[in-house]
XYZ file of C-alpha atoms in Angstrom:
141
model
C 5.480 -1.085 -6.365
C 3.995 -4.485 -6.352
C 0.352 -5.239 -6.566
C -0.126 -6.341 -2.710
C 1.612 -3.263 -1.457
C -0.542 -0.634 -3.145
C -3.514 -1.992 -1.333
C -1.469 -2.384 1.865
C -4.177 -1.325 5.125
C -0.275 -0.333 6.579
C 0.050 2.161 4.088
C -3.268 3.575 4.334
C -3.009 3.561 7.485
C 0.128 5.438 7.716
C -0.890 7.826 5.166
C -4.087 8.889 6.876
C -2.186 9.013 10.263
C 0.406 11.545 8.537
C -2.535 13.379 7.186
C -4.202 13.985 11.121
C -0.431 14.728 12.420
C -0.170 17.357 10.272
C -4.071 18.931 10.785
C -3.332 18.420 14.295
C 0.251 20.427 14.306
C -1.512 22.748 12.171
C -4.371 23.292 14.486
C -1.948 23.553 18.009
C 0.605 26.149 15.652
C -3.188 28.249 14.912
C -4.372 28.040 18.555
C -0.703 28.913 19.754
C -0.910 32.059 17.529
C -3.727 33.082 19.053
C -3.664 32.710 22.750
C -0.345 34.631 22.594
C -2.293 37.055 20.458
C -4.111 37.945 23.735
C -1.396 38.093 26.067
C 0.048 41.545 23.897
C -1.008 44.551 25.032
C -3.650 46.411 23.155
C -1.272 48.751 21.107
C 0.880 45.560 19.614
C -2.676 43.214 19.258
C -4.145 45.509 17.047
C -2.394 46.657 14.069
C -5.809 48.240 12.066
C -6.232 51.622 13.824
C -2.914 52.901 12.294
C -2.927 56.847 11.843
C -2.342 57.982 8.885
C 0.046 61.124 7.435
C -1.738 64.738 7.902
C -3.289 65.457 5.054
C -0.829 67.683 3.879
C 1.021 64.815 2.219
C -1.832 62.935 0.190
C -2.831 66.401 -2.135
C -6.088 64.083 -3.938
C -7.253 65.330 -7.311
C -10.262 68.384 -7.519
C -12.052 66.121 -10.273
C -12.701 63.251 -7.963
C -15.301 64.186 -5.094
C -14.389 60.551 -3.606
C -10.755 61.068 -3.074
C -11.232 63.975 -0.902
C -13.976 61.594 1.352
C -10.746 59.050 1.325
C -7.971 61.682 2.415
C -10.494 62.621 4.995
C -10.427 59.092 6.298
C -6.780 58.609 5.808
C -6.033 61.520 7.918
C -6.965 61.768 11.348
C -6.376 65.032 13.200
C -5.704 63.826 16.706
C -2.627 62.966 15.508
C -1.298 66.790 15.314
C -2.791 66.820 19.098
C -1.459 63.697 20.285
C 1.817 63.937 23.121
C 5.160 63.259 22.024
C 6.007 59.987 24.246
C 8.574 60.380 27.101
C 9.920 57.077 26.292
C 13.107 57.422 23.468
C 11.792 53.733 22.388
C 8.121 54.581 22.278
C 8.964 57.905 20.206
C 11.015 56.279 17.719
C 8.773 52.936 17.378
C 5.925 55.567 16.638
C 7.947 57.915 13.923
C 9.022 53.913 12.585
C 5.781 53.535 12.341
C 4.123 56.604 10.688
C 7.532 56.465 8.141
C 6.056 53.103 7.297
C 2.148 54.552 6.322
C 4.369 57.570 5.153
C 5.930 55.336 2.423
C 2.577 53.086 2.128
C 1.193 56.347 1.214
C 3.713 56.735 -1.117
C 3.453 54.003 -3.125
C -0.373 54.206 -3.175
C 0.081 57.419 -5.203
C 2.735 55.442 -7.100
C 0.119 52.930 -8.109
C -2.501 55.226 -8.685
C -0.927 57.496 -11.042
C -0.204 54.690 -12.842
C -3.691 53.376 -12.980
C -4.616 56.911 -14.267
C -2.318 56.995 -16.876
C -3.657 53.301 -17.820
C -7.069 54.855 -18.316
C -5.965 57.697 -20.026
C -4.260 55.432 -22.970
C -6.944 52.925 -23.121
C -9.845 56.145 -23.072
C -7.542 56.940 -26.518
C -7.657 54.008 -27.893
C -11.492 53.214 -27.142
C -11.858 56.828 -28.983
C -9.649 55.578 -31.505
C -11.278 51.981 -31.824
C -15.148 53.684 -32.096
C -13.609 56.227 -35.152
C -12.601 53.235 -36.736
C -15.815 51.615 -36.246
C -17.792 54.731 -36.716
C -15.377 54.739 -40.445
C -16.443 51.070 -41.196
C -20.279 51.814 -40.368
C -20.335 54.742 -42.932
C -18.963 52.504 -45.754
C -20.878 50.151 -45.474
C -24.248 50.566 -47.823
């Protein structure tokens, strides 16, 4: 590029006007979003009170008092109570859905096995690491 054309008020100008095209398509896509956000009904709009599994499924460990307070949470009982939907599309949208927490649920205990077995090696090697220390303190004079 040449000298004159870096400093061009064109090419600022047509930079900054990209800039506010895209804020503003950004902006209409965002405001979009949400107006049609409000036009669902109030079983599609709101995806966070999702029942969970009966507790049956998610057996938490005796040496953790929190776990049990979480499987408490994760577990609703109405579900058990709640009618079976007339509708063949309704009844299988809800078993798609609690087959989706089911396997949610799944992988949490995935993960969190594998966190405790993660603790468990570096608890050995912290016990490990302070004998060694422990070693080096008592030779020392």
């Amino acid at each position: 590029m040449f000298e004159d054309q870096r400093h061009s008020p064109k090419l600022l100008i047509g930079i900054v006007g990209g800039l506010i095209a895209v804020i503003a398509l950004f902006l209409t896509y965002q405001w979009m979003m949400a107006s049609n956000a409000e036009d669902l009904p109030p079983h599609q709009a709101d995806a966070a009170p999702v029942k969970a599994a009966p507790a049956e499924t998610v057996k938490p460990p005796a040496a953790a008092p929190e776990a049990v307070s979480t499987a408490a949470k994760l577990a609703d009982e109405d579900i058990l109570q709640a009618p079976v939907p007339e509708n063949a599309a309704l009844a299988k949208e809800e078993i798609a859905k609690l087959e989706d927490i089911q396997s949610q649920l799944n992988e949490q205990e995935k993960t969190l096995k594998a966190q405790h077995t993660d603790a468990d090696q570096l608890i050995k090697l912290k016990e490990e690491q302070i004998k060694l220390l422990e070693a080096q303190l008592s030779q020392k004079p």
